[in-house]
Amino acid sequence: MSEPTCAWCHKTCAPGITLCPKCVTTLDHALANIAAYWRDLDTIRTKQARYSTSNTTKGSVGKTQPLPVDGRFTDPTGYGSEVVYGAKNTLVAWAKTLIEDWPPANGPACPSCLHVSCHELKRRAFPRDTMPGLCAYIAGWRHAIAATPWATDMLDELLDVERRLRKLIDRPADGWYAGECGSETDMDDGSTVTCTRALYAEPGSPFVRCRDCGCTYDTEARRATLLAEAEDREATVRILARVAYTLKGIDASESRLERRIAGWVKRGKIKANGTRVVGGKPLPVYRVGDVIDLLTDPDDEAKAG
């Protein structure tokens, strides 16, 4: 007769147990990390996070500088919001599962004691409606969870939440944003997993490597792809200058490009496609493709030179 094994790591474990003690510890650590990452995420979402950078100026010596652009949070309906919404839903769903299997109990409990009955009453109390509260509630049932048939499903989902939140709070690497990795890996069960790691290429480097899956890409090909995707989008003059400097590799500073684009606006060479509120003020936005076309126009290049 074969020995019972852990359904997650497949190592020998006690009979009637789905997760071995080591995997229960992994579950506990995942919950602790989720709670910690959520607190850090609040700081980042309110734009209070500051990161040190190697680009120092005379006035910035000895100070930590805010990162100029964090593409993970520029779109309120994008990846960041999706991760936040999914993380909260996952924790709430598993907390409801625990409440259904082990309903809350009512009764007096000592504020501080070693009574088993008091400990059980506190453990069965309804969780606080916060991410740290939900994590603490689930962690309190970790040993009971280890014997349930769905323990591996919970561990899998919590590790995924932990991984996604960690990716959100990671300091973006120095360099220009080169899009998402997008590499696909065929799994043993026939499914395909797509890598969504954000790529940041070092200035002047011919290649950019994904820090998650290790895939390497040609930076010029990534620039061309991002430019093609951005052609029909609109942006303010300042953002257009940054896009041109980063993705087109124009031999000029951002401030010079900004003045150049502003000059085209005054001369009517590009037309506004609506407005966007930035810093409480409505600013005109222009099509990215129109600006790129002018930047690559040899006649305009000659005038600029």
mmCIF file of C-alpha atoms in Angstrom:
data_model
loop_
_atom_site.group_PDB
_atom_site.id
_atom_site.type_symbol
_atom_site.label_atom_id
_atom_site.label_comp_id
_atom_site.label_asym_id
_atom_site.label_seq_id
_atom_site.Cartn_x
_atom_site.Cartn_y
_atom_site.Cartn_z
ATOM 1 C CA MET A 1 0.000 0.000 0.000
ATOM 2 C CA SER A 2 1.435 3.371 -1.035
ATOM 3 C CA GLU A 3 2.062 6.068 1.538
ATOM 4 C CA PRO A 4 -0.189 9.169 1.507
ATOM 5 C CA THR A 5 1.385 12.191 -0.169
ATOM 6 C CA CYS A 6 0.812 15.934 -0.160
ATOM 7 C CA ALA A 7 -1.472 16.955 -3.026
ATOM 8 C CA TRP A 8 0.722 20.012 -3.697
ATOM 9 C CA CYS A 9 4.374 18.952 -3.366
ATOM 10 C CA HIS A 10 3.758 15.162 -3.553
ATOM 11 C CA LYS A 11 5.924 14.453 -0.520
ATOM 12 C CA THR A 12 4.910 11.936 2.142
ATOM 13 C CA CYS A 13 2.470 13.301 4.727
ATOM 14 C CA ALA A 14 0.024 12.098 7.392
ATOM 15 C CA PRO A 15 -3.106 10.189 6.314
ATOM 16 C CA GLY A 16 -6.198 12.304 5.633
ATOM 17 C CA ILE A 17 -4.143 15.444 4.983
ATOM 18 C CA THR A 18 -4.214 17.341 1.669
ATOM 19 C CA LEU A 19 -1.337 19.736 2.430
ATOM 20 C CA CYS A 20 1.815 18.762 4.309
ATOM 21 C CA PRO A 21 3.143 21.040 7.108
ATOM 22 C CA LYS A 22 5.661 22.661 4.749
ATOM 23 C CA CYS A 23 2.932 23.604 2.263
ATOM 24 C CA VAL A 24 0.763 24.904 5.114
ATOM 25 C CA THR A 25 3.673 27.197 5.994
ATOM 26 C CA THR A 26 3.788 28.293 2.352
ATOM 27 C CA LEU A 27 0.079 29.150 2.593
ATOM 28 C CA ASP A 28 0.679 31.108 5.799
ATOM 29 C CA HIS A 29 3.572 33.053 4.243
ATOM 30 C CA ALA A 30 1.490 33.851 1.155
ATOM 31 C CA LEU A 31 -1.261 35.337 3.328
ATOM 32 C CA ALA A 32 1.240 37.392 5.336
ATOM 33 C CA ASN A 33 2.820 38.704 2.125
ATOM 34 C CA ILE A 34 -0.562 39.572 0.601
ATOM 35 C CA ALA A 35 -1.437 41.655 3.673
ATOM 36 C CA ALA A 36 1.948 43.416 3.574
ATOM 37 C CA TYR A 37 1.823 44.039 -0.189
ATOM 38 C CA TRP A 38 -1.686 45.468 0.156
ATOM 39 C CA ARG A 39 -0.453 48.048 2.667
ATOM 40 C CA ASP A 40 2.421 48.968 0.325
ATOM 41 C CA LEU A 41 -0.008 49.156 -2.576
ATOM 42 C CA ASP A 42 -2.047 51.819 -0.777
ATOM 43 C CA THR A 43 1.064 54.000 -0.672
ATOM 44 C CA ILE A 44 1.814 53.480 -4.356
ATOM 45 C CA ARG A 45 -1.773 54.028 -5.490
ATOM 46 C CA THR A 46 -1.868 57.396 -3.696
ATOM 47 C CA LYS A 47 1.405 58.317 -5.484
ATOM 48 C CA GLN A 48 3.377 58.727 -2.264
ATOM 49 C CA ALA A 49 6.060 56.172 -3.121
ATOM 50 C CA ARG A 50 9.520 57.564 -3.839
ATOM 51 C CA TYR A 51 12.347 55.565 -5.354
ATOM 52 C CA SER A 52 16.046 56.283 -5.433
ATOM 53 C CA THR A 53 17.507 56.776 -8.895
ATOM 54 C CA SER A 54 20.949 57.066 -10.416
ATOM 55 C CA ASN A 55 19.936 60.214 -12.346
ATOM 56 C CA THR A 56 20.992 62.923 -9.890
ATOM 57 C CA THR A 57 21.118 66.670 -10.339
ATOM 58 C CA LYS A 58 22.658 69.405 -8.240
ATOM 59 C CA GLY A 59 19.361 70.009 -6.458
ATOM 60 C CA SER A 60 18.585 66.336 -5.952
ATOM 61 C CA VAL A 61 21.778 65.214 -4.246
ATOM 62 C CA GLY A 62 20.965 63.390 -1.021
ATOM 63 C CA LYS A 63 17.274 63.073 -1.877
ATOM 64 C CA THR A 64 15.156 60.219 -3.160
ATOM 65 C CA GLN A 65 13.380 61.159 -6.359
ATOM 66 C CA PRO A 66 9.885 60.152 -7.461
ATOM 67 C CA LEU A 67 9.953 57.880 -10.481
ATOM 68 C CA PRO A 68 8.923 59.998 -13.528
ATOM 69 C CA VAL A 69 6.536 57.453 -15.066
ATOM 70 C CA ASP A 70 4.960 54.332 -13.573
ATOM 71 C CA GLY A 71 3.023 52.772 -16.429
ATOM 72 C CA ARG A 72 1.356 50.221 -14.175
ATOM 73 C CA PHE A 73 -1.036 52.797 -12.743
ATOM 74 C CA THR A 74 -1.614 55.240 -15.610
ATOM 75 C CA ASP A 75 -4.827 53.499 -16.742
ATOM 76 C CA PRO A 76 -7.503 53.218 -14.012
ATOM 77 C CA THR A 77 -9.161 50.386 -15.955
ATOM 78 C CA GLY A 78 -5.936 48.567 -16.780
ATOM 79 C CA TYR A 79 -3.859 45.778 -15.306
ATOM 80 C CA GLY A 80 -3.340 47.377 -11.892
ATOM 81 C CA SER A 81 -7.046 47.850 -11.212
ATOM 82 C CA GLU A 82 -7.736 44.334 -12.474
ATOM 83 C CA VAL A 83 -5.221 42.856 -10.026
ATOM 84 C CA VAL A 84 -6.569 44.866 -7.080
ATOM 85 C CA TYR A 85 -10.169 43.891 -7.843
ATOM 86 C CA GLY A 86 -9.266 40.234 -8.392
ATOM 87 C CA ALA A 87 -7.207 40.016 -5.197
ATOM 88 C CA LYS A 88 -10.032 41.344 -3.013
ATOM 89 C CA ASN A 89 -12.574 39.054 -4.676
ATOM 90 C CA THR A 90 -10.356 35.999 -4.176
ATOM 91 C CA LEU A 91 -9.869 36.644 -0.454
ATOM 92 C CA VAL A 92 -13.569 37.393 0.100
ATOM 93 C CA ALA A 93 -14.613 34.217 -1.743
ATOM 94 C CA TRP A 94 -12.342 31.987 0.354
ATOM 95 C CA ALA A 95 -13.415 33.697 3.588
ATOM 96 C CA LYS A 96 -17.047 32.951 2.669
ATOM 97 C CA THR A 97 -16.117 29.313 2.049
ATOM 98 C CA LEU A 98 -14.614 29.073 5.531
ATOM 99 C CA ILE A 99 -17.655 30.745 7.098
ATOM 100 C CA GLU A 100 -19.927 28.211 5.379
ATOM 101 C CA ASP A 101 -17.848 25.246 6.576
ATOM 102 C CA TRP A 102 -17.169 26.616 10.074
ATOM 103 C CA PRO A 103 -19.983 29.077 10.937
ATOM 104 C CA PRO A 104 -19.156 31.888 13.381
ATOM 105 C CA ALA A 105 -19.916 31.170 17.046
ATOM 106 C CA ASN A 106 -21.283 33.680 19.533
ATOM 107 C CA GLY A 107 -20.458 33.981 23.204
ATOM 108 C CA PRO A 108 -18.298 35.809 25.771
ATOM 109 C CA ALA A 109 -14.538 35.464 25.491
ATOM 110 C CA CYS A 110 -11.715 36.626 27.734
ATOM 111 C CA PRO A 111 -9.639 39.505 26.314
ATOM 112 C CA SER A 112 -6.441 37.617 27.130
ATOM 113 C CA CYS A 113 -6.332 34.022 28.316
ATOM 114 C CA LEU A 114 -5.309 30.466 27.455
ATOM 115 C CA HIS A 115 -8.839 29.030 27.385
ATOM 116 C CA VAL A 116 -9.417 26.768 24.388
ATOM 117 C CA SER A 117 -13.066 27.850 24.229
ATOM 118 C CA CYS A 118 -12.139 31.549 24.098
ATOM 119 C CA HIS A 119 -9.572 30.906 21.374
ATOM 120 C CA GLU A 120 -12.188 29.054 19.309
ATOM 121 C CA LEU A 121 -14.734 31.867 19.725
ATOM 122 C CA LYS A 122 -12.200 34.451 18.545
ATOM 123 C CA ARG A 123 -11.191 32.301 15.593
ATOM 124 C CA ARG A 124 -14.835 31.894 14.553
ATOM 125 C CA ALA A 125 -15.609 35.613 14.748
ATOM 126 C CA PHE A 126 -16.518 37.328 11.473
ATOM 127 C CA PRO A 127 -13.409 38.703 9.701
ATOM 128 C CA ARG A 128 -12.823 42.431 9.374
ATOM 129 C CA ASP A 129 -13.696 43.765 5.915
ATOM 130 C CA THR A 130 -10.098 44.643 5.068
ATOM 131 C CA MET A 131 -7.449 42.706 3.185
ATOM 132 C CA PRO A 132 -5.212 42.294 6.279
ATOM 133 C CA GLY A 133 -8.308 41.240 8.252
ATOM 134 C CA LEU A 134 -9.289 38.650 5.642
ATOM 135 C CA CYS A 135 -5.716 37.318 5.508
ATOM 136 C CA ALA A 136 -5.576 36.974 9.298
ATOM 137 C CA TYR A 137 -8.952 35.209 9.349
ATOM 138 C CA ILE A 138 -7.936 32.660 6.689
ATOM 139 C CA ALA A 139 -4.545 32.108 8.347
ATOM 140 C CA GLY A 140 -6.330 31.237 11.592
ATOM 141 C CA TRP A 141 -7.886 28.223 9.842
ATOM 142 C CA ARG A 142 -4.727 27.051 8.044
ATOM 143 C CA HIS A 143 -4.443 23.731 9.892
ATOM 144 C CA ALA A 144 -8.117 22.923 9.307
ATOM 145 C CA ILE A 145 -7.739 23.969 5.664
ATOM 146 C CA ALA A 146 -4.881 21.470 5.254
ATOM 147 C CA ALA A 147 -7.359 18.584 5.580
ATOM 148 C CA THR A 148 -9.932 19.889 3.082
ATOM 149 C CA PRO A 149 -10.145 18.587 -0.512
ATOM 150 C CA TRP A 150 -9.952 22.152 -1.883
ATOM 151 C CA ALA A 151 -6.786 23.142 0.001
ATOM 152 C CA THR A 152 -4.646 23.000 -3.154
ATOM 153 C CA ASP A 153 -7.100 25.251 -5.014
ATOM 154 C CA MET A 154 -6.834 27.833 -2.250
ATOM 155 C CA LEU A 155 -3.037 27.644 -2.152
ATOM 156 C CA ASP A 156 -2.826 27.983 -5.938
ATOM 157 C CA GLU A 157 -5.069 31.060 -6.007
ATOM 158 C CA LEU A 158 -3.386 32.738 -3.033
ATOM 159 C CA LEU A 159 0.077 32.237 -4.527
ATOM 160 C CA ASP A 160 -1.204 33.801 -7.747
ATOM 161 C CA VAL A 161 -2.573 36.797 -5.817
ATOM 162 C CA GLU A 162 0.733 37.129 -3.953
ATOM 163 C CA ARG A 163 2.697 37.027 -7.219
ATOM 164 C CA ARG A 164 0.485 39.618 -8.924
ATOM 165 C CA LEU A 165 0.575 42.040 -5.988
ATOM 166 C CA ARG A 166 4.348 41.682 -5.693
ATOM 167 C CA LYS A 167 4.696 42.581 -9.366
ATOM 168 C CA LEU A 168 2.585 45.699 -8.818
ATOM 169 C CA ILE A 169 4.621 47.024 -5.890
ATOM 170 C CA ASP A 170 8.027 46.135 -7.353
ATOM 171 C CA ARG A 171 10.062 49.192 -8.206
ATOM 172 C CA PRO A 172 9.987 49.505 -12.006
ATOM 173 C CA ALA A 173 13.446 49.000 -13.410
ATOM 174 C CA ASP A 174 15.411 52.006 -14.648
ATOM 175 C CA GLY A 175 15.000 52.408 -18.396
ATOM 176 C CA TRP A 176 12.181 52.831 -20.872
ATOM 177 C CA TYR A 177 8.984 50.802 -20.821
ATOM 178 C CA ALA A 178 9.151 48.169 -23.583
ATOM 179 C CA GLY A 179 5.667 46.687 -23.177
ATOM 180 C CA GLU A 180 4.606 43.366 -21.684
ATOM 181 C CA CYS A 181 6.599 40.199 -22.342
ATOM 182 C CA GLY A 182 3.800 38.161 -23.933
ATOM 183 C CA SER A 183 5.759 34.898 -24.235
ATOM 184 C CA GLU A 184 3.660 31.723 -24.140
ATOM 185 C CA THR A 185 4.546 28.496 -22.321
ATOM 186 C CA ASP A 186 2.813 25.170 -22.981
ATOM 187 C CA MET A 187 1.962 23.394 -19.729
ATOM 188 C CA ASP A 188 1.816 19.650 -19.090
ATOM 189 C CA ASP A 189 -1.986 19.746 -18.891
ATOM 190 C CA GLY A 190 -2.236 21.178 -22.409
ATOM 191 C CA SER A 191 -2.973 24.750 -21.338
ATOM 192 C CA THR A 192 -0.936 27.790 -22.343
ATOM 193 C CA VAL A 193 0.346 30.401 -19.883
ATOM 194 C CA THR A 194 1.161 33.911 -21.119
ATOM 195 C CA CYS A 195 3.834 35.957 -19.327
ATOM 196 C CA THR A 196 2.557 39.457 -18.479
ATOM 197 C CA ARG A 197 5.759 40.847 -16.937
ATOM 198 C CA ALA A 198 6.445 44.490 -17.820
ATOM 199 C CA LEU A 199 9.735 44.934 -19.684
ATOM 200 C CA TYR A 200 12.090 47.855 -19.024
ATOM 201 C CA ALA A 201 14.998 48.240 -21.442
ATOM 202 C CA GLU A 202 18.257 49.911 -20.470
ATOM 203 C CA PRO A 203 19.101 52.941 -22.630
ATOM 204 C CA GLY A 204 21.426 51.934 -25.472
ATOM 205 C CA SER A 205 21.004 48.191 -24.937
ATOM 206 C CA PRO A 206 20.147 46.188 -28.102
ATOM 207 C CA PHE A 207 18.182 43.610 -26.105
ATOM 208 C CA VAL A 208 15.724 43.499 -23.205
ATOM 209 C CA ARG A 209 15.272 40.397 -21.044
ATOM 210 C CA CYS A 210 12.156 39.389 -19.118
ATOM 211 C CA ARG A 211 12.922 39.011 -15.403
ATOM 212 C CA ASP A 212 10.206 36.372 -14.977
ATOM 213 C CA CYS A 213 10.509 33.902 -17.863
ATOM 214 C CA GLY A 214 13.949 34.841 -19.236
ATOM 215 C CA CYS A 215 12.825 35.531 -22.825
ATOM 216 C CA THR A 216 14.979 38.062 -24.694
ATOM 217 C CA TYR A 217 13.716 40.597 -27.243
ATOM 218 C CA ASP A 218 15.281 42.998 -29.728
ATOM 219 C CA THR A 219 14.731 46.519 -28.388
ATOM 220 C CA GLU A 220 14.287 48.112 -31.816
ATOM 221 C CA ALA A 221 11.563 45.593 -32.642
ATOM 222 C CA ARG A 222 9.850 46.420 -29.341
ATOM 223 C CA ARG A 223 10.063 50.149 -30.128
ATOM 224 C CA ALA A 224 8.475 49.591 -33.541
ATOM 225 C CA THR A 225 5.665 47.503 -32.046
ATOM 226 C CA LEU A 226 4.881 50.069 -29.347
ATOM 227 C CA LEU A 227 4.919 52.915 -31.866
ATOM 228 C CA ALA A 228 2.516 51.032 -34.137
ATOM 229 C CA GLU A 229 0.174 50.416 -31.195
ATOM 230 C CA ALA A 230 0.369 54.066 -30.108
ATOM 231 C CA GLU A 231 -0.218 55.704 -33.515
ATOM 232 C CA ASP A 232 -3.956 56.277 -33.078
ATOM 233 C CA ARG A 233 -3.786 57.282 -29.418
ATOM 234 C CA GLU A 234 -3.923 60.865 -28.166
ATOM 235 C CA ALA A 235 -1.629 62.564 -25.675
ATOM 236 C CA THR A 236 -0.641 66.000 -24.403
ATOM 237 C CA VAL A 237 2.364 67.831 -25.834
ATOM 238 C CA ARG A 238 4.553 66.860 -22.874
ATOM 239 C CA ILE A 239 3.683 63.164 -23.135
ATOM 240 C CA LEU A 240 4.150 63.265 -26.916
ATOM 241 C CA ALA A 241 7.678 64.596 -26.402
ATOM 242 C CA ARG A 242 8.409 61.785 -23.955
ATOM 243 C CA VAL A 243 7.026 59.153 -26.348
ATOM 244 C CA ALA A 244 9.097 60.525 -29.223
ATOM 245 C CA TYR A 245 12.248 60.676 -27.117
ATOM 246 C CA THR A 246 11.806 57.168 -25.722
ATOM 247 C CA LEU A 247 10.369 55.180 -28.606
ATOM 248 C CA LYS A 248 11.583 57.035 -31.667
ATOM 249 C CA GLY A 249 15.071 57.697 -30.363
ATOM 250 C CA ILE A 250 15.079 61.315 -31.586
ATOM 251 C CA ASP A 251 18.463 62.977 -31.067
ATOM 252 C CA ALA A 252 17.134 65.817 -28.918
ATOM 253 C CA SER A 253 16.160 66.395 -25.307
ATOM 254 C CA GLU A 254 12.563 66.027 -24.129
ATOM 255 C CA SER A 255 12.300 69.761 -23.448
ATOM 256 C CA ARG A 256 13.516 70.583 -26.969
ATOM 257 C CA LEU A 257 11.055 68.129 -28.491
ATOM 258 C CA GLU A 258 8.276 69.628 -26.389
ATOM 259 C CA ARG A 259 9.044 73.122 -27.721
ATOM 260 C CA ARG A 260 9.211 71.761 -31.262
ATOM 261 C CA ILE A 261 5.815 70.060 -31.007
ATOM 262 C CA ALA A 262 4.323 73.182 -29.403
ATOM 263 C CA GLY A 263 5.589 75.145 -32.422
ATOM 264 C CA TRP A 264 3.750 72.799 -34.785
ATOM 265 C CA VAL A 265 0.588 73.370 -32.765
ATOM 266 C CA LYS A 266 0.902 77.156 -33.117
ATOM 267 C CA ARG A 267 1.514 76.857 -36.875
ATOM 268 C CA GLY A 268 -1.478 74.550 -37.287
ATOM 269 C CA LYS A 269 0.562 71.578 -38.502
ATOM 270 C CA ILE A 270 -1.200 69.288 -36.016
ATOM 271 C CA LYS A 271 -4.783 69.577 -34.808
ATOM 272 C CA ALA A 272 -6.147 68.799 -31.343
ATOM 273 C CA ASN A 273 -8.352 65.710 -30.963
ATOM 274 C CA GLY A 274 -10.200 66.809 -27.833
ATOM 275 C CA THR A 275 -8.950 67.556 -24.333
ATOM 276 C CA ARG A 276 -7.820 65.665 -21.242
ATOM 277 C CA VAL A 277 -7.857 66.896 -17.648
ATOM 278 C CA VAL A 278 -4.323 66.887 -16.215
ATOM 279 C CA GLY A 279 -3.664 68.338 -12.776
ATOM 280 C CA GLY A 280 -7.169 69.781 -12.693
ATOM 281 C CA LYS A 281 -6.721 71.627 -16.016
ATOM 282 C CA PRO A 282 -8.127 70.635 -19.440
ATOM 283 C CA LEU A 283 -5.253 70.266 -21.909
ATOM 284 C CA PRO A 284 -5.538 69.597 -25.656
ATOM 285 C CA VAL A 285 -4.415 66.180 -26.885
ATOM 286 C CA TYR A 286 -2.996 65.241 -30.271
ATOM 287 C CA ARG A 287 -2.662 62.039 -32.272
ATOM 288 C CA VAL A 288 0.672 60.305 -31.676
ATOM 289 C CA GLY A 289 0.969 59.186 -35.308
ATOM 290 C CA ASP A 290 0.691 62.773 -36.610
ATOM 291 C CA VAL A 291 3.606 63.879 -34.440
ATOM 292 C CA ILE A 292 5.752 60.878 -35.385
ATOM 293 C CA ASP A 293 5.122 61.578 -39.089
ATOM 294 C CA LEU A 294 6.333 65.159 -38.677
ATOM 295 C CA LEU A 295 9.387 64.050 -36.712
ATOM 296 C CA THR A 296 10.397 61.688 -39.508
ATOM 297 C CA ASP A 297 9.693 64.214 -42.294
ATOM 298 C CA PRO A 298 13.082 64.981 -43.929
ATOM 299 C CA ASP A 299 11.975 68.514 -44.885
ATOM 300 C CA ASP A 300 11.039 69.316 -41.303
ATOM 301 C CA GLU A 301 14.282 67.727 -40.071
ATOM 302 C CA ALA A 302 16.242 70.078 -42.328
ATOM 303 C CA LYS A 303 14.367 73.109 -40.971
ATOM 304 C CA ALA A 304 14.891 71.950 -37.391
ATOM 305 C CA GLY A 305 18.590 71.465 -37.974
#
